[in-house]
Amino acid sequence: MVGGGRGAFIGSIHRIAAAMDGQIELVCGAFSSDPERAKDSGADLFLPADRCYGSYGEMIESEAKRPVEERFDFLSVVTPNHMHFPPAKMALEHGFHVLSDKPATFNLAEAKELSGLVEKSQLLYGLTHNYTGYPLVKQAREMVAGGVLGKIRKVVVEYPQGWLSTHLEASGQKQAAWRTDPKRSGAAGCIGDIGTHAENLAEYVTGLEIEELAADLTAFVEGRELDDDGNVLLRFKGGAKGVLHASQISAGEENNLSLRVYGEKGGMEWHQREPNTLLVKWLDQPMQVYRTANGYLGAAALAAGRTPPSHPEGYLEAFANVYKNFAGAIRARLENRLPTAIENDYPKISDGVRGMAFIEAVVASSKANAAWTKLDI
Amino acid sequence: MVGGGRGAFIGSIHRIAAAMDGQIELVCGAFSSDPERAKDSGADLFLPADRCYGSYGEMIESEAKRPVEERFDFLSVVTPNHMHFPPAKMALEHGFHVLSDKPATFNLAEAKELSGLVEKSQLLYGLTHNYTGYPLVKQAREMVAGGVLGKIRKVVVEYPQGWLSTHLEASGQKQAAWRTDPKRSGAAGCIGDIGTHAENLAEYVTGLEIEELAADLTAFVEGRELDDDGNVLLRFKGGAKGVLHASQISAGEENNLSLRVYGEKGGMEWHQREPNTLLVKWLDQPMQVYRTANGYLGAAALAAGRTPPSHPEGYLEAFANVYKNFAGAIRARLENRLPTAIENDYPKISDGVRGMAFIEAVVASSKANAAWTKLDI
Amino acid sequence: MVGGGRGAFIGSIHRIAAAMDGQIELVCGAFSSDPERAKDSGADLFLPADRCYGSYGEMIESEAKRPVEERFDFLSVVTPNHMHFPPAKMALEHGFHVLSDKPATFNLAEAKELSGLVEKSQLLYGLTHNYTGYPLVKQAREMVAGGVLGKIRKVVVEYPQGWLSTHLEASGQKQAAWRTDPKRSGAAGCIGDIGTHAENLAEYVTGLEIEELAADLTAFVEGRELDDDGNVLLRFKGGAKGVLHASQISAGEENNLSLRVYGEKGGMEWHQREPNTLLVKWLDQPMQVYRTANGYLGAAALAAGRTPPSHPEGYLEAFANVYKNFAGAIRARLENRLPTAIENDYPKISDGVRGMAFIEAVVASSKANAAWTKLDI
Amino acid sequence: MVGGGRGAFIGSIHRIAAAMDGQIELVCGAFSSDPERAKDSGADLFLPADRCYGSYGEMIESEAKRPVEERFDFLSVVTPNHMHFPPAKMALEHGFHVLSDKPATFNLAEAKELSGLVEKSQLLYGLTHNYTGYPLVKQAREMVAGGVLGKIRKVVVEYPQGWLSTHLEASGQKQAAWRTDPKRSGAAGCIGDIGTHAENLAEYVTGLEIEELAADLTAFVEGRELDDDGNVLLRFKGGAKGVLHASQISAGEENNLSLRVYGEKGGMEWHQREPNTLLVKWLDQPMQVYRTANGYLGAAALAAGRTPPSHPEGYLEAFANVYKNFAGAIRARLENRLPTAIENDYPKISDGVRGMAFIEAVVASSKANAAWTKLDI
C-alpha cells in the first residue's frame, strides 16, 4: 500500500475492504512521505518494521528483489490524486499488478500513458470506483443489459454533498485542503472528486458512453480555486440524453449519489443513501422494490452480497467487492485460467481514461461557457 | 367557466377547488365548443339552462348585460392553451376578473398584451400555478425570504412524468392529443405543460428570477412534433445556478415535481409526491422534517391548511388555495380595502409573462444547440 | 347538520367533504347548543336565517313539516360523542336518513337500540369511518377479498398520536376537553377516539371480525380520567392473530394510523401519512408499490379517486368518499333501484355496533388485567 | 471458534466482523462436529492443520496446554442454540474469555449457571446482540439516558420476518431446520431467535427492564412445533408500557427490526432496514433526522462509525462493533487497566440471563392464555 498512513481517511477504508473476505493480506506499505509517520503507521498495522518503507520507490524496488512468493501480489494506491500515476507506473514497470484509488491519474495525458503501460505489461489494473460494488448497482446493470427497460432514453445522475459549503480548507482540514488545491487535485475540484463517480456509475449501469457534454462549473465559496459545484448536460452515444450534477456546497447533503435511468419500457432509481433498495418502474404496472440478497436477483448482485435480505450491506462491503473481484482476477491469473464474469467485474484502466477525459471535457466546456464538448478518448 | 365540459380533466379539478371553501359558486358556463355538450355539461352541474352558453363570447356578452349583482364575479378559463388568451382578453374588456389555467397564453406576445390589458383595466388576474398552493411550498418561500438558508446558491427543480412514453396521442387520447399538438399547445410540449410549473415553483420559493438558460429538448417518441423531454441549465439573477429538467418519457414516473434549494447556511427539499413534508437541512445539525399544519409553521403555511397535522392535504386542496386567495382578493376589492398578504398570494399575470418568456427562451436555446439565452421580459 | 358551529373542527371537515362532488348541498343546520352561535354559524355558511335552528329537535320537527321536496335529505351528525345518538334517533323516527360521525353512540346499549331503529325504519344510516374512504384502503380490501394474500394470518394496526402528551385539557382546549371527559366521550378516551378507527380499518380491509381481545389501557398524564394509551392483543374469527395499539401520548407522532396484513402468500402495508401508497409484499418476488389512480387498480379504488396518478389525494377526499357513496345510496333509493357496489360501500350501523362492542370489550379487558374478552355483538 | 464450518451462515458473519478492524486474528477452530468438514473448513480459512480441531473439547484442552502467548485469547461460539452453553462453560473453566452468539444458552437454568461461572472466573463474557452495535442505536441509548425524551412512557419494538411462511424446514433447509426444532432451538422458535433481539434492543436503548409480560404465541405453519409468531404486551419497571411483536410468517418482510420509544418530551424511531437514520420527534418542533457519522452525535455513536456521513454503515459493521469493543475490553485486561466506557459497551452475561428469562416468561405466559408473567431473574 502506498499512502493511507495515520490521519488519512481512505487508507483505512481500503484496508478494511481488502481484508473483509479473508483473501487479501496487507504485507508491506509506504504509508507516508514522512518516514517517521510511515514506520509508526506500519506498526499500528502489526507489520514487521522491515516491510514498512519510507517511500513507494524504495518499497517497489525492495519488494521486487524478494523471492516471488515473498513479494506483495499487487500494489494498492491510496494517495492524493497527483500521486496516483507515479507509483502505479513504477509498479507496472516492476511487474506488479495495481489497484488504485480514483481518479486514475492527475490528468488525461497520464491516464493514456498508464493505459499504454497496462496494455504493454499485460498486468492487471483496477480502480476503486467503489459505488459500482453495491449489489443493486450490479443488478441494475444486469437488468439494463438484459433489455428489461428497453432502449435507454434518459439518465439523471447526481452527487450532492454539502461539506465544502464553508471555506473549510482555510482551517487546515486535511481532506478539504488537498481536494481544493489544483496542484494535488487536478483540473477540477468537485467534478474530479465526485463528478467522476457519477459519470462512472451512469456509464457502468447503462452500458452507454457519454459522447459530449455542456457544463457550467462554479466555485461558490470565496477564495476557492477549483469548482465546488457543477451542472452538466449529457448526450450519450446512441441518442440518450441526460443530466449530471455534482456539488459540494449543497448545504446539508451528505453523499447523496443517486441514479435514475429511463428506457422505453421502464425506469430505475437507486440512491447510495439507501443502497440496498433499487426501484424499478413500469409503464402500466406497480413499481417494484428490489432489495439486496433476495433470491430473485441476478448472479452479479447475489455474488456481491454477504448477508441475508435486509441485513443492510454498506459502503465498506461495496468497496470490498472491488477488492474481492480484483483478487479473484489475480487468482485466475495465478491459476492460469480466465477470470469468471464476476471476477472480471471491477473498474479498469479504460474506466480511468474515460474518467479523466470526462473531467477535462467538463472543464473545457465550462471555460467555453458550456459549449458542447466531446470526450477525447 | 370556459371549457371543462364532459370528458375534460382539469375542469372538474377547478370546480372542486373553487367550491371547497364555500366561498365560490359556479353560476354559468360555456363548457364546450359543441353546443349540445355545453348544455349537457351544464345540466350535470345543476346549472339553469339559460346560463349554459354555447360559447364564451355569448356568455360574456350576455352576463355583462345582467344586473351587476346577478352577473358572475370572475371568469375561470380551463380550455387548452391556445384558447386561454381570447376569453381572458374579452372578459377583461367587459369588466370581469379572470382566473386562468396555465400557461397564461399561447405565446409570449399574447402574454405581454394580456399584461397590458390587466394593467389598463385594473382588474384582477390569477393563474393556477397550483403547486404554489401547497402549505409547505409557502413555508419554504417564507423561510427563504426570511434568510433562514442564507444567500441561495443552487436550485434543482424537476418534473418527471412517464405517461407519454408511448405514442399515446395516436390512440386519440384527448389529454395527449392537444398537449402534443403545436397548434393547441404552443411552441413547447413537455416544457410548456410541466416545465413552466417547475420554473414557477423555483422562482416562487426562492424569490429569484431566472436570467438565462441553456436547454436541450428532445422528442423521443417517433412521430411526436413537440418536445417530450428537456434538460436545462439555469442562471439566476444574483449568481445562483441551477438545473431544471422535465420529462414526459421518464417511464414509470407519475408527477414527481420536486424542488431542492441550497443556500450558504442550509438547504430544503420538497416533493409533490409527499407534499406535506418539507425537509430542511443544516450544515452542522440534524435535518428537520417540517410537516403541514403544525404550530411551528409560519402564517402563510398555516393559512393554507384545512386539517390537523398528518391529515394529508392533497392536490385539490393546494389547487383550492389559489382559488381561495383569489376570491379573497376579489372580496377585498368589493369591500374597498387592500387584500391581506395571504389574499394577495396567488400567481398573477407577471408570473404568466415570465412563464411564456421561459418557454420561448427554452425553445430558442435548444434550437441554438443549448446556447445561453436570456428571458425576454 | 347538527353541531359543527364556529370553533368546531370536524364540522367544517364534514361540510367540505359533503360539498366536494357537487352532489350534496347544505340546506339547514342546528350548529350549536348556544342559539346565538347557531345563528351566526349559519350566516357564515350563507344559510337563510329561517333554516338556522336553535336545536336539533326544533330542526327535525320543523323540517319534517316542510313539503317533501323542500326538506333536507339526510341529517349529518357532527357533535361530541354523547350527542350522537339522540339526534340520530329522532331523525330516523321522523323519516330522515342519517350520516353520523363516529363512534355511533355513547355506549353499546345505545348502538344496539340504534341498530334496531335503522332496521325498523328501513332508512339509511352511515358512519364516517373516513379512513376507509382512501382509494388504496379500498384496493387493499379488494385484493384481500380476492385471495391475493391467501388466508390471513396476522394483522398489525396502530394509531399513534402525541397531541395529548401534556395535560392539554386543563388549558381549556376544546378538542382535548371533551375527548378526555367521560361524560362526553364515553367509557374510553384514546380507544374510543382513534382505537375504533384502527379496529374498523382492520376489519374493513381483512373482512375478518375480531372475536376476542386482551387489552392494557393506561392514563399516563396525571389527572386524566380516561385512557390516553392502549395496547391490545387480537384474535380474529378463523384464527388470525393481531396487535392493535393506539396512543395519544406517543410524543411527536401526528396521526400515524397504519395497517399491516399478512397472509399465507403475501403481505400489505398502508400508512395514512402517505395514503396514496400501498405496499404489497411477496414471498419470492420484489415488493410492489401500488399508487392511487393508476390503471392497474381495481374498480373500488379507481372510483374513489378524483385526480391522475401522483396528484396526491388527501384526507378530505377520503372523507368525501364516505359522503359520495352515501349520497349515491340515497339517490338509488330515490330512483327506486338497488345501490351499486360502490354506492353501497360506506360504513353502516353494523360497523357502529361493532365499534361500540370493541370499546366496551377493551375497557372490560383492561379492568380485568388484560383478560381475554369477547366482543358482545 | 466453535462452529461456523462450511455451509453455516453466522460463522462467516462472525469472522468478517472479528477481522474488520485488524485487531483480532482467527488462530484455531473446531468448525464442525464432522471431523472432515472441520478440517476442510479450516483449510478454507488458511489455518494450519494442527489448529483445526475435531471438537471444541479437543480444541480447548489442546490450546490450554500451549504457552500462554500461543493460545487463542478468547473463544467465539457460533453453534446452534443447544450447543452454546457447553463450550462456553468449558472455555471459562480453562481460563478463556468467551464471546457467544445469542441466546446465551438453551434455557434459563443454564444461563444462570453460566452467569455464576463468569462471576467466579472473573473472565470476560460477551454476547452478540449485534443490533446494539449500530451507531444510531448507541446514540438513541445515550439520548434517552441523558433525559432528552423525559421519562419514558411507551415502547414499541417489533421484528417481523417472512422467511418461514412456508414449511421450509421440511425441505431440509439447514437454517430453518434447527431453528424450528425444540431440541436444538429451545423452548421458543421465533421468540428465541429474534424476539430476544427485540427485547434486548428495547432494554438497551431505554435502560428499562421488562418486569412482566402477557404473550400470545402461535405456530401458524402446519406441522411446526415451535412458535413462528408472537405478540406480547409489556410492562416495564417504573411504569412504562409497551408492545413487542415478532414474526417469521409476516410474508414479504425481511428483517424489519424496529424500535419506537416515547417519553414525556419526545419520541424516537429506528429501523434496521435503514440503520443510519434515527428519527427524533418533538412535541412542538419539527422531527429531526439524525444520521450516522455526523459531528452532532455523541461519543458512543461516533466511536461506532468507520466512514463519513452517508457512507452507509451496515449489518457487518454493527456486528464488528461488538467484537471491537469486546477486544478492547480484553486489551484493557492485558494492559492492567479498566476498560473505557466504549470498550465496556458490549452485551454481557446479564443480558444473556435476561434474554433467557424473557423467553421462558413468554412461553409460560402464552401457555397460560396470555396471563401476566414476571421475568424470573
mmCIF file of N, CA and C in Angstrom, chain D residues 171-205:
data_model
loop_
_atom_site.group_PDB
_atom_site.id
_atom_site.type_symbol
_atom_site.label_atom_id
_atom_site.label_comp_id
_atom_site.label_asym_id
_atom_site.label_seq_id
_atom_site.Cartn_x
_atom_site.Cartn_y
_atom_site.Cartn_z
ATOM 1 N N SER D 171 -38.056 -29.003 3.809
ATOM 2 C CA SER D 171 -37.212 -29.105 2.611
ATOM 3 C C SER D 171 -35.767 -29.398 2.965
ATOM 4 N N GLY D 172 -35.469 -29.438 4.264
ATOM 5 C CA GLY D 172 -34.103 -29.703 4.678
ATOM 6 C C GLY D 172 -33.228 -28.465 4.746
ATOM 7 N N GLN D 173 -33.786 -27.290 4.489
ATOM 8 C CA GLN D 173 -33.005 -26.060 4.588
ATOM 9 C C GLN D 173 -32.411 -25.983 5.999
ATOM 10 N N LYS D 174 -31.094 -25.877 6.075
ATOM 11 C CA LYS D 174 -30.375 -26.031 7.335
ATOM 12 C C LYS D 174 -30.759 -24.985 8.390
ATOM 13 N N GLN D 175 -30.834 -23.724 7.956
ATOM 14 C CA GLN D 175 -31.163 -22.668 8.916
ATOM 15 C C GLN D 175 -32.557 -22.871 9.507
ATOM 16 N N ALA D 176 -33.493 -23.219 8.619
ATOM 17 C CA ALA D 176 -34.862 -23.442 9.088
ATOM 18 C C ALA D 176 -34.937 -24.670 9.979
ATOM 19 N N ALA D 177 -34.167 -25.691 9.633
ATOM 20 C CA ALA D 177 -34.288 -26.978 10.333
ATOM 21 C C ALA D 177 -33.971 -26.851 11.822
ATOM 22 N N TRP D 178 -32.847 -26.259 12.152
ATOM 23 C CA TRP D 178 -32.523 -26.242 13.584
ATOM 24 C C TRP D 178 -33.323 -25.209 14.357
ATOM 25 N N ARG D 179 -33.695 -24.134 13.653
ATOM 26 C CA ARG D 179 -34.438 -23.096 14.381
ATOM 27 C C ARG D 179 -35.850 -23.537 14.754
ATOM 28 N N THR D 180 -36.399 -24.490 14.027
ATOM 29 C CA THR D 180 -37.765 -24.933 14.310
ATOM 30 C C THR D 180 -37.781 -26.244 15.105
ATOM 31 N N ASP D 181 -36.615 -26.656 15.526
ATOM 32 C CA ASP D 181 -36.503 -27.937 16.237
ATOM 33 C C ASP D 181 -36.301 -27.675 17.740
ATOM 34 N N PRO D 182 -37.279 -28.056 18.560
ATOM 35 C CA PRO D 182 -37.183 -27.764 20.002
ATOM 36 C C PRO D 182 -35.901 -28.311 20.628
ATOM 37 N N LYS D 183 -35.363 -29.374 20.073
ATOM 38 C CA LYS D 183 -34.160 -29.958 20.690
ATOM 39 C C LYS D 183 -32.934 -29.104 20.476
ATOM 40 N N ARG D 184 -32.897 -28.341 19.400
ATOM 41 C CA ARG D 184 -31.733 -27.515 19.144
ATOM 42 C C ARG D 184 -31.989 -26.030 19.396
ATOM 43 N N SER D 185 -33.247 -25.621 19.275
ATOM 44 C CA SER D 185 -33.545 -24.188 19.361
ATOM 45 C C SER D 185 -33.920 -23.766 20.776
ATOM 46 N N GLY D 186 -34.602 -24.676 21.506
ATOM 47 C CA GLY D 186 -35.031 -24.337 22.855
ATOM 48 C C GLY D 186 -36.538 -24.256 22.941
ATOM 49 N N ALA D 187 -37.027 -23.620 24.012
ATOM 50 C CA ALA D 187 -38.457 -23.605 24.288
ATOM 51 C C ALA D 187 -39.247 -22.774 23.292
ATOM 52 N N ALA D 188 -38.577 -21.850 22.637
ATOM 53 C CA ALA D 188 -39.281 -20.960 21.708
ATOM 54 C C ALA D 188 -38.604 -20.970 20.349
ATOM 55 N N GLY D 189 -39.395 -20.667 19.306
ATOM 56 C CA GLY D 189 -38.846 -20.600 17.962
ATOM 57 C C GLY D 189 -38.547 -19.161 17.602
ATOM 58 N N CYS D 190 -39.545 -18.517 17.056
ATOM 59 C CA CYS D 190 -39.424 -17.123 16.639
ATOM 60 C C CYS D 190 -39.003 -16.226 17.798
ATOM 61 N N ILE D 191 -39.602 -16.445 18.950
ATOM 62 C CA ILE D 191 -39.307 -15.584 20.104
ATOM 63 C C ILE D 191 -37.869 -15.767 20.573
ATOM 64 N N GLY D 192 -37.368 -16.991 20.482
ATOM 65 C CA GLY D 192 -35.980 -17.215 20.877
ATOM 66 C C GLY D 192 -35.000 -16.679 19.852
ATOM 67 N N ASP D 193 -35.355 -16.844 18.597
ATOM 68 C CA ASP D 193 -34.437 -16.474 17.521
ATOM 69 C C ASP D 193 -34.359 -14.963 17.348
ATOM 70 N N ILE D 194 -35.507 -14.298 17.282
ATOM 71 C CA ILE D 194 -35.488 -12.860 17.003
ATOM 72 C C ILE D 194 -36.211 -12.030 18.058
ATOM 73 N N GLY D 195 -37.164 -12.649 18.764
ATOM 74 C CA GLY D 195 -37.838 -11.910 19.838
ATOM 75 C C GLY D 195 -36.849 -11.425 20.883
ATOM 76 N N THR D 196 -35.843 -12.243 21.162
ATOM 77 C CA THR D 196 -34.830 -11.816 22.143
ATOM 78 C C THR D 196 -34.029 -10.629 21.645
ATOM 79 N N HIS D 197 -33.785 -10.554 20.361
ATOM 80 C CA HIS D 197 -33.112 -9.363 19.832
ATOM 81 C C HIS D 197 -33.953 -8.109 20.104
ATOM 82 N N ALA D 198 -35.261 -8.263 19.878
ATOM 83 C CA ALA D 198 -36.154 -7.122 20.106
ATOM 84 C C ALA D 198 -36.148 -6.727 21.581
ATOM 85 N N GLU D 199 -36.241 -7.738 22.428
ATOM 86 C CA GLU D 199 -36.228 -7.482 23.881
ATOM 87 C C GLU D 199 -34.937 -6.787 24.292
ATOM 88 N N ASN D 200 -33.819 -7.299 23.791
ATOM 89 C CA ASN D 200 -32.531 -6.728 24.156
ATOM 90 C C ASN D 200 -32.386 -5.298 23.650
ATOM 91 N N LEU D 201 -32.842 -5.077 22.439
ATOM 92 C CA LEU D 201 -32.745 -3.733 21.860
ATOM 93 C C LEU D 201 -33.551 -2.734 22.688
ATOM 94 N N ALA D 202 -34.774 -3.127 23.039
ATOM 95 C CA ALA D 202 -35.628 -2.223 23.814
ATOM 96 C C ALA D 202 -35.004 -1.899 25.166
ATOM 97 N N GLU D 203 -34.467 -2.903 25.824
ATOM 98 C CA GLU D 203 -33.872 -2.659 27.147
ATOM 99 C C GLU D 203 -32.567 -1.873 27.027
ATOM 100 N N TYR D 204 -31.798 -2.158 25.987
ATOM 101 C CA TYR D 204 -30.530 -1.452 25.795
ATOM 102 C C TYR D 204 -30.766 0.041 25.583
ATOM 103 N N VAL D 205 -31.711 0.357 24.719
ATOM 104 C CA VAL D 205 -31.927 1.773 24.390
ATOM 105 C C VAL D 205 -32.598 2.515 25.533
#
